[in-house]
Coordinates of C-alpha atoms in Angstrom, one line a residue:
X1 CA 0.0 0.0 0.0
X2 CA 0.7 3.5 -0.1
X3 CA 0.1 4.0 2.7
X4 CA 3.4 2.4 4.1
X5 CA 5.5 3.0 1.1
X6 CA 7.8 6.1 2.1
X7 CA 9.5 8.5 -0.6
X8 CA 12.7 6.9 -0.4
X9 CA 13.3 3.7 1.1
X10 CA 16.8 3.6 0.9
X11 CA 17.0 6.9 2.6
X12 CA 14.6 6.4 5.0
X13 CA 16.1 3.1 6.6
X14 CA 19.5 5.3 7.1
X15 CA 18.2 8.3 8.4
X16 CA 15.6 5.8 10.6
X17 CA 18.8 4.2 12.0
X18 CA 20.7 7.5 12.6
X19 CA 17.8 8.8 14.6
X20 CA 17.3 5.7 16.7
X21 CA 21.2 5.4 17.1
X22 CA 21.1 9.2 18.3
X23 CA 18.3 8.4 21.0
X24 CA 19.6 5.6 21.9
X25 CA 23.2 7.5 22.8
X26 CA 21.2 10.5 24.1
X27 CA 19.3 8.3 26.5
X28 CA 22.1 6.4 27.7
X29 CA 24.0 9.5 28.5
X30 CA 21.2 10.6 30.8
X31 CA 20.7 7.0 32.6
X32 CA 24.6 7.0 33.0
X33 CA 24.5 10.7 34.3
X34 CA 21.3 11.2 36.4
X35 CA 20.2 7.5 36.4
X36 CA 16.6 7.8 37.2
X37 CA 14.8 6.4 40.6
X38 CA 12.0 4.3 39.2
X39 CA 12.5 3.0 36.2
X40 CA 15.8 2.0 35.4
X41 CA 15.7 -1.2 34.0
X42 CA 12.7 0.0 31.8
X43 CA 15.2 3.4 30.3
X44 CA 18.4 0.6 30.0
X45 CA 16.3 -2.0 28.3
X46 CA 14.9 1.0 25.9
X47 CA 18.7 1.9 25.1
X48 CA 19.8 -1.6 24.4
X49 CA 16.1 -2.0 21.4
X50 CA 17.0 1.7 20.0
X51 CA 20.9 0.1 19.4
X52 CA 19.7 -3.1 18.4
X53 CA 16.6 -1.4 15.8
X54 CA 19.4 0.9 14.3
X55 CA 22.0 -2.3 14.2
X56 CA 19.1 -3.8 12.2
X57 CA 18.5 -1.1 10.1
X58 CA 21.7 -0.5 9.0
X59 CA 22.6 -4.1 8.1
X60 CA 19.1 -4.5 6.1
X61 CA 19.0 -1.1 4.6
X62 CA 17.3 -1.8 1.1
X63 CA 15.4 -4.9 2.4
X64 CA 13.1 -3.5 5.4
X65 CA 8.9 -4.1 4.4
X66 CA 7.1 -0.7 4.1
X67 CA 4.9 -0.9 7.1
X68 CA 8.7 -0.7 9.7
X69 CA 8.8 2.8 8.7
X70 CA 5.7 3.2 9.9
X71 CA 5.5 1.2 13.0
X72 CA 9.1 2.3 14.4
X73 CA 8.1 6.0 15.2
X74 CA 4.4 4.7 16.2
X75 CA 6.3 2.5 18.4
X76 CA 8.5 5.2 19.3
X77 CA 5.6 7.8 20.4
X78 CA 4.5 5.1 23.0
X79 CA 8.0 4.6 24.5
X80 CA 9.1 8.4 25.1
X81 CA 5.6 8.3 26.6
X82 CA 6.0 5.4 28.8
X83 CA 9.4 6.2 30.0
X84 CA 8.4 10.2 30.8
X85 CA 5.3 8.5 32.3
X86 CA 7.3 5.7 34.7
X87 CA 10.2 8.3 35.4
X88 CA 7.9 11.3 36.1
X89 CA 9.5 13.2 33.9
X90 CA 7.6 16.1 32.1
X91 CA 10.5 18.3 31.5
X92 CA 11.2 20.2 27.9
X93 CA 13.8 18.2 27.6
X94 CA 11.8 14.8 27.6
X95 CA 8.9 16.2 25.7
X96 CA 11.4 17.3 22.9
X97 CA 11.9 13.3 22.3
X98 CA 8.1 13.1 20.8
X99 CA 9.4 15.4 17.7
X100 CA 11.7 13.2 16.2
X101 CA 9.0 10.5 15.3
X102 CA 7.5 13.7 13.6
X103 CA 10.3 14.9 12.0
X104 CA 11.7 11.5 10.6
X105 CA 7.9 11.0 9.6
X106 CA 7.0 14.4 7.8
X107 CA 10.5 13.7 5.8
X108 CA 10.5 10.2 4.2
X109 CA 6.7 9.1 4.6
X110 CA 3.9 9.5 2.6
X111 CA 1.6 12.6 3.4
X112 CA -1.0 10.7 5.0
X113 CA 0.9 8.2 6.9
X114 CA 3.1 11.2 8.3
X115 CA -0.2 13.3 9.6
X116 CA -1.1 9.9 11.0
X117 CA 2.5 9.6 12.8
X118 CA 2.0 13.7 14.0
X119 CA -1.6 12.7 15.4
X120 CA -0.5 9.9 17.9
X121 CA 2.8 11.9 18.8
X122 CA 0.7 14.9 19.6
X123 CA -1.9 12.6 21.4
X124 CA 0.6 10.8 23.2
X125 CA 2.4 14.4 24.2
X126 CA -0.8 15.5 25.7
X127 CA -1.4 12.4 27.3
X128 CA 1.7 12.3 29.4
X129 CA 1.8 16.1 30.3
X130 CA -1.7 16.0 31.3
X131 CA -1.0 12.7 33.3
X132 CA 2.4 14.1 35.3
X133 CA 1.7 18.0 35.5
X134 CA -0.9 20.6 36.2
X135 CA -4.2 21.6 34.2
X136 CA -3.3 24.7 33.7
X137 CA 0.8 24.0 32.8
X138 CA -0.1 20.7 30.6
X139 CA -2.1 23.0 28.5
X140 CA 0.8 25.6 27.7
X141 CA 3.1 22.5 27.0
X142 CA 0.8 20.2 25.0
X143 CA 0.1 23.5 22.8
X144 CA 3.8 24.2 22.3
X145 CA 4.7 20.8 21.5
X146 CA 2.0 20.0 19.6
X147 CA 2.3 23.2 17.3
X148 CA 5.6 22.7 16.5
X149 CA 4.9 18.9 15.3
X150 CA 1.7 20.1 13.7
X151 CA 4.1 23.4 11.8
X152 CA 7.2 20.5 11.2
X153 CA 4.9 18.2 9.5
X154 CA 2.7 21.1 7.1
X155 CA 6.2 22.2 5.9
X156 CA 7.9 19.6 5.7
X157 CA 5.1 17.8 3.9
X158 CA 4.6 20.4 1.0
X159 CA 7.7 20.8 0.5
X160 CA 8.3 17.3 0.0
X161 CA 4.8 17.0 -2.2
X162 CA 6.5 19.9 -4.5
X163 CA 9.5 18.0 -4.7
X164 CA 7.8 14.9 -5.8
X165 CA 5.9 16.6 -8.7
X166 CA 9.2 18.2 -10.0
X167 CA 10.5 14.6 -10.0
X168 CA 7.4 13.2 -11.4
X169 CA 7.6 15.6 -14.6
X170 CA 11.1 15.7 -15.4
X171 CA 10.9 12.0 -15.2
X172 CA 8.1 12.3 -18.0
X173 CA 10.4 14.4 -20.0
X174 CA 13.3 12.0 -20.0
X175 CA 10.8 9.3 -20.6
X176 CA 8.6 10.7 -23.7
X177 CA 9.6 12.7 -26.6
X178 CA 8.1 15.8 -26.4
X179 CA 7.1 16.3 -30.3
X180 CA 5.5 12.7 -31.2
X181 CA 4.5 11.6 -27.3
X182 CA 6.3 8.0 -28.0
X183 CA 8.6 7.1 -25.7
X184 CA 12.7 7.7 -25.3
X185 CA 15.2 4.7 -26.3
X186 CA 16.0 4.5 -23.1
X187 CA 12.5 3.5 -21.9
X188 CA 11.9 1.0 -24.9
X189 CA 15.8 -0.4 -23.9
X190 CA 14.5 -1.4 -20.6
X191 CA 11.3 -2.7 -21.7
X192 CA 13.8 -4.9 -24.1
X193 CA 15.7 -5.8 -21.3
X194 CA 12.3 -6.8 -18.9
X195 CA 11.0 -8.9 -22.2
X196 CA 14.3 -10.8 -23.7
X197 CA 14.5 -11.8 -19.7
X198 CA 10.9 -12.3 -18.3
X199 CA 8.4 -14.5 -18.9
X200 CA 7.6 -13.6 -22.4
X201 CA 11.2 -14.7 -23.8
X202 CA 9.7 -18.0 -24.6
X203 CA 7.7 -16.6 -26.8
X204 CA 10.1 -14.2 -28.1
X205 CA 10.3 -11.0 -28.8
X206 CA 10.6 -8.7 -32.2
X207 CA 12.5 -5.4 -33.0
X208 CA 10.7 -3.1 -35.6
X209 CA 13.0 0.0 -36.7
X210 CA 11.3 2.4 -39.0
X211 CA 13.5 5.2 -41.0
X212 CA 11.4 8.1 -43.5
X213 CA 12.6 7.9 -46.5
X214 CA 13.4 11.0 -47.8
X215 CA 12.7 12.9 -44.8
X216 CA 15.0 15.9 -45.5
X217 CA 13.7 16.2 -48.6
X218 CA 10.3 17.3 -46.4
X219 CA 12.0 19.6 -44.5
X220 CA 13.9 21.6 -47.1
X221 CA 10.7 21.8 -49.8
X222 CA 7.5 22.5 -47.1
X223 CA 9.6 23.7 -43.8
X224 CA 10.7 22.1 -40.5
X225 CA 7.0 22.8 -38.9
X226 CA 5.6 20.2 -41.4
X227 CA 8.7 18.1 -41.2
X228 CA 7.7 17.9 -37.6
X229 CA 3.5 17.1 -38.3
X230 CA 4.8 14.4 -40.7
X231 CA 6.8 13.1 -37.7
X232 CA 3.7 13.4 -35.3
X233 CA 1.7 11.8 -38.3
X234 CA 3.9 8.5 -38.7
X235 CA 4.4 8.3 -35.2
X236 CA 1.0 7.9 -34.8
X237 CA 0.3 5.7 -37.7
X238 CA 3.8 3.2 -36.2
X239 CA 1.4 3.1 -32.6
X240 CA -2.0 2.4 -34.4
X241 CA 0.1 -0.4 -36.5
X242 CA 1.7 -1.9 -34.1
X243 CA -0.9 -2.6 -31.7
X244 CA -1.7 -1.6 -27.8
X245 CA 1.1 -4.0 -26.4
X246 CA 3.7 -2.9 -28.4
X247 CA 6.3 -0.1 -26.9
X248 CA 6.9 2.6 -29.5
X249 CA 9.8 4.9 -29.3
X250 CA 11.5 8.3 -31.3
X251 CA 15.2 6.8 -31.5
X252 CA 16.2 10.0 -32.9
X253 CA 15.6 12.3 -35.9
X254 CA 13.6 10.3 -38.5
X255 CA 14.2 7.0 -36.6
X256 CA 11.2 5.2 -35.2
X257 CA 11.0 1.6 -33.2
X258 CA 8.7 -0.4 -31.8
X259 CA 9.6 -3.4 -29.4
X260 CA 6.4 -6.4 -30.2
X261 CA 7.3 -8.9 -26.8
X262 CA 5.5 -12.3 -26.9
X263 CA 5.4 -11.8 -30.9
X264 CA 6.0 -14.2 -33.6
X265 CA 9.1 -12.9 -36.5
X266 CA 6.4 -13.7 -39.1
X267 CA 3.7 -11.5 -37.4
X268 CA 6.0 -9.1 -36.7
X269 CA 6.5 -8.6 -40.3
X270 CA 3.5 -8.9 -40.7
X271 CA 2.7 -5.5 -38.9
X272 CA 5.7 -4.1 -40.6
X273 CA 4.3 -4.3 -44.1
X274 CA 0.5 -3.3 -42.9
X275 CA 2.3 -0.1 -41.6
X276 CA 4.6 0.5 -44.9
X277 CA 1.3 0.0 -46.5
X278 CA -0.6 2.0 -44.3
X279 CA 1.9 5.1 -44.4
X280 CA 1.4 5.3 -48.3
X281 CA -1.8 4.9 -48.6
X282 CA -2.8 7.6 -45.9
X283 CA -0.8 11.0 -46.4
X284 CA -0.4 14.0 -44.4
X285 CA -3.2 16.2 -45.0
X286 CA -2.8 19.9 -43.2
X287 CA -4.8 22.9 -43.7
X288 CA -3.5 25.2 -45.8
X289 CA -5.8 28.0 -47.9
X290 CA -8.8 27.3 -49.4
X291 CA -6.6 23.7 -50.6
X292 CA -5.4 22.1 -48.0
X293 CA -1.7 20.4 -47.9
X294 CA -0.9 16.9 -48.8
X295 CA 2.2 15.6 -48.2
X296 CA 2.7 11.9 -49.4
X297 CA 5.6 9.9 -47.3
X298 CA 6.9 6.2 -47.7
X299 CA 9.0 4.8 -44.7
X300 CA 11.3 1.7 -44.6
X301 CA 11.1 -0.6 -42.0
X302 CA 13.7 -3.6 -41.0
X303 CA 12.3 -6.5 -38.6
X304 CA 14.4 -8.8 -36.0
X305 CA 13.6 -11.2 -33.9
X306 CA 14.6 -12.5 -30.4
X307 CA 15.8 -15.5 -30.2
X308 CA 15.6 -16.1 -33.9
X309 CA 17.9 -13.5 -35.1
X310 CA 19.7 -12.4 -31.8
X311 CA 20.4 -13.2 -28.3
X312 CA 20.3 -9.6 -27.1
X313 CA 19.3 -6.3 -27.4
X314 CA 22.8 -5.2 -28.9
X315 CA 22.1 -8.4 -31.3
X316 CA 18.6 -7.4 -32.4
X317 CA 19.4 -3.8 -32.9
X318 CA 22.0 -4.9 -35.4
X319 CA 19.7 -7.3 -37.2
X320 CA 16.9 -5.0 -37.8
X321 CA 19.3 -1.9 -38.8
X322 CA 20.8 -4.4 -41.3
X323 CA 17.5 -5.6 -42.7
X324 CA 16.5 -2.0 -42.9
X325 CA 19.5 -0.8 -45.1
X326 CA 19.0 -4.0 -47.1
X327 CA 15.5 -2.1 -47.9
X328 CA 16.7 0.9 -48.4
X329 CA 19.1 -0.6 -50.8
X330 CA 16.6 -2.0 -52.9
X331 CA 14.3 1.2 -53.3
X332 CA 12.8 2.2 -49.9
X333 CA 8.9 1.8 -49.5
X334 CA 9.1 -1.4 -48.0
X335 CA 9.8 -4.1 -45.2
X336 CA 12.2 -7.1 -44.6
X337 CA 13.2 -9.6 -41.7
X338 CA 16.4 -9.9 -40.4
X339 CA 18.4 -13.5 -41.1
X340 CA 20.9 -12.5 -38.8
X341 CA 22.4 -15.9 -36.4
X342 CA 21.1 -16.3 -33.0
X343 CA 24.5 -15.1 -31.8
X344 CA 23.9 -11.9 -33.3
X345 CA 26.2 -11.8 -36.4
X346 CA 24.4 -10.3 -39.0
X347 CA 23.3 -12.2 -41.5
X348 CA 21.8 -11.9 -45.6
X349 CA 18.8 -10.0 -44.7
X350 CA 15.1 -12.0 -46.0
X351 CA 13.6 -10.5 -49.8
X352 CA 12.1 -7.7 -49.8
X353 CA 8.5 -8.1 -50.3
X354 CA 5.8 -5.6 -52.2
X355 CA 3.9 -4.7 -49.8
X356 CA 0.3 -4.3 -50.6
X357 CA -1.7 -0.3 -50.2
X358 CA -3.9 -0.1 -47.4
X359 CA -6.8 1.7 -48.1
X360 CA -7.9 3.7 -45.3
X361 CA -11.8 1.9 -43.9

C-alpha cells in the first residue's frame, strides 16, 4: 500500500537508523549521568532496542517491508511516553523526544501516513503532560509541543509533495519525446531488457525499426513545422500499427522503433508491411488556404527477432538496422526480416516483399 511506502526507502532506513542510534546515545547518556529512581531497567532496556533497531537497520538497509517505517516511530511515540510517564519526567527536555518521530515522519513518509504519525505523537504528548503535570501547565506545553509537530509536518510535507511533482515531470520528459509523445530509447531499452529476460522470452520477442525515406527532402521543400506534423503523423500511424502491447519509441531524428514482446518474427513482419502500407496509402493532410496540404511519405522498416535472429538487445538492434539498409538498398517503401544468427552476427537480410496499399476503412 501506499500507505506504508515512504518517498525513499533507501533513505529512510539510514536516516531511521541514525535517529534511533542518536536516541539511543542520548538516553544512555542521561541514565549514565542522572540514572533515574523508578524506572531503570525500563530506560536501560529502551537503550539496548533503539541500538539493536538501528544495528538492524543499518545491516538490512534496502530490504526492510514498508509498514517498519511506519510502525518504528508509532512505536517510538509510545516509549518516550511510557518512559516520561514511569520516570515522572515532564521536563522540555523529555517532551522534545516526541518530535523526532514527527520529523523523521514528515521527511520520508507519505503525506498521509506522516499526519497519522503527528496525530498519535501529539496525542501521546498531551497524554503524558496531562498525566504528570498541572491543568493549567499541561495546557501551555501540549500546545507548544504540539504546534511545532503540527508546523514541522505542514512544511515539511509540502515541500516534499513539490518536490515529488518536480520529479514526477522531469521523469516524463526523460521518458517521452516531447514532439511525437512515444517514448525515449531508453524507456523501450528497458522494456527490451524486462521482455528478452521475463516470462515472455519464450515466446520471443521482435524489433521493428522504421526510417522516412526522404525525410529531408520534407524539411527543405514544405519547412521544418511540417517536417515535424509528418513526424507526429507516422508516429501515430507506427502506434496504431503496431498494436496496444507494443512499446513505440523516437530513437532520434527520422528514426522510429517499436519493441512487439511475446510476438512471432512472421507477425511481426506482418505488422511491418501493414504499416509500410498504411503510411502510403494515408498521407499527411494539413490545412493550408482554401486547398489544403498533402504531403505523401513512404517509410522503410527492417524486422528482428529474439531468439531467432539475436540473443540480445545489442544483437537485435544490429539485425533490424541491417534488414532496414537492405530495404533501403533496394528502393525504400518497404519491409524485410532480419536473417541474422542467434549469436547476433548479422546475417543476408530475408527478400524484400511488395507490400500491398492499405486503403484507409
Amino acid at each position: 500500500m501506499d500507505f506504508f511506502t515512504p518517498r525513499d526507502a533507501r533513505g529512510a532506513a539510514r536516516t531511521l537508523h541514525g535517529v534511533m542510534l542518536l536516541a539511543a546515545a542520548v538516553l544512555g547518556v542521561y541514565v549514565l549521568l542522572d540514572p533515574p529512581a523508578v524506572g531503570l531497567p525500563l530506560a536501560v532496556g529502551i537503550v539496548v532496542a533503539l541500538a539493536g533497531g538501528a544495528l538492524a537497520l543499518r545491516v538490512g538497509a534496502g530490504r526492510v517491508p514498508g509498514w517498519v517505517f511506519v510502525a518504528v516511530p508509532v512505536l517510538g511515540v509510545v516509549l518516550v511516553a511510557t518512559l516520561d510517564v514511569v520516570t515522572s519526567d515532564a521536563t522540555t527536555a523529555a517532551q522534545v523526544f516526541f518530535l523526532l518521530p514527527v520529523l523523521f515522519s514528515a521527511a520520508y513518509l507519505r503525506r498521509s501516513a506522516a499526519w497519522a504519525v503527528t496525530a498519535v505523537a501529539v496525542a501521546g504528548e498531551a497524554l503524558t503532560v496531562f498525566w504528570l503535570l498541572p491543568p493549567t501547565v499541561a495546557v501551555v506545553d501540549a500546545a507548544f509541543v504540539g504546534s511545532v509537530a503540527v508546523v514541522m509536518t505542514f512544511v515539511l510535507t509540502r515541500a516534499n509533495g513539490r518536490t515529488d511533482e518536480v520529479v514526477a515531470e522531469l521523469r516524463h520528459q526523460a521518458a517521452v519525446d516531447p514532439l511525437t509523445g512515444l517514448v525515449t530509447r531508453r524507456v523501450l531499452d528497458d522494456a527490451a531488457s524486462c521482455a528478452l529476460s521475463g516470462a515472455e522470452a519464450a515466446a520471443g520477442t521482435a524489433l521493428v525499426v522504421v526510417d522516412l525515406d526522404h525525410f529531408k527532402q520534407v524539411n527543405d521543400t514544405h519547412g521544418h513545422p511540417v517536417g515535424d506534423a509528418m513526424l507526429v503523423h507516422v508516429a501515430g500511424l507506427l502506434r496504431e500499427a503496431m498494436g496496444p502491447r507494443a512499446v513505440v519509441s523516437r530513437l532520434g531524428g527520422d528514426e522510429l522503433a517499436a519493441l512487439l514482446p511475446g510476438t512471432t518474427a512472421t507477425a511481426a513482419l506482418t505488422r511491418a508491411h501493414h504499416f509500410v502500407g498504411t503510411v502510403r496509402a494515408r498521407p499527411l493532410v494539413l490545412a493550408s488556404g482554401e486547398v489544403p496540404l498533402v504531403v505523401r511519405a513512404t517509410v522503410s522498416v527492417g524486422v528482428a527477432h529474439a531468439p531467432e535472429h539475436a540473443a540480445d538487445l545489442l544483437g537485435m538492434y544490429r539485425a533490424a538496422d541491417g534488414a532496414l539498409y537492405a530495404v533501403k538498398e533496394a528502393g525504400r517503401d518497404g519491409a524485410a526480416g532480419a536473417t541474422a544468427t542467434p549469436d547476433g552476427t548479422p546475417g543476408v537480410p530475408a527478400p524484400r516483399q511488395e507490400t500491398p496499399a492499405v486503403v484507409r476503412g
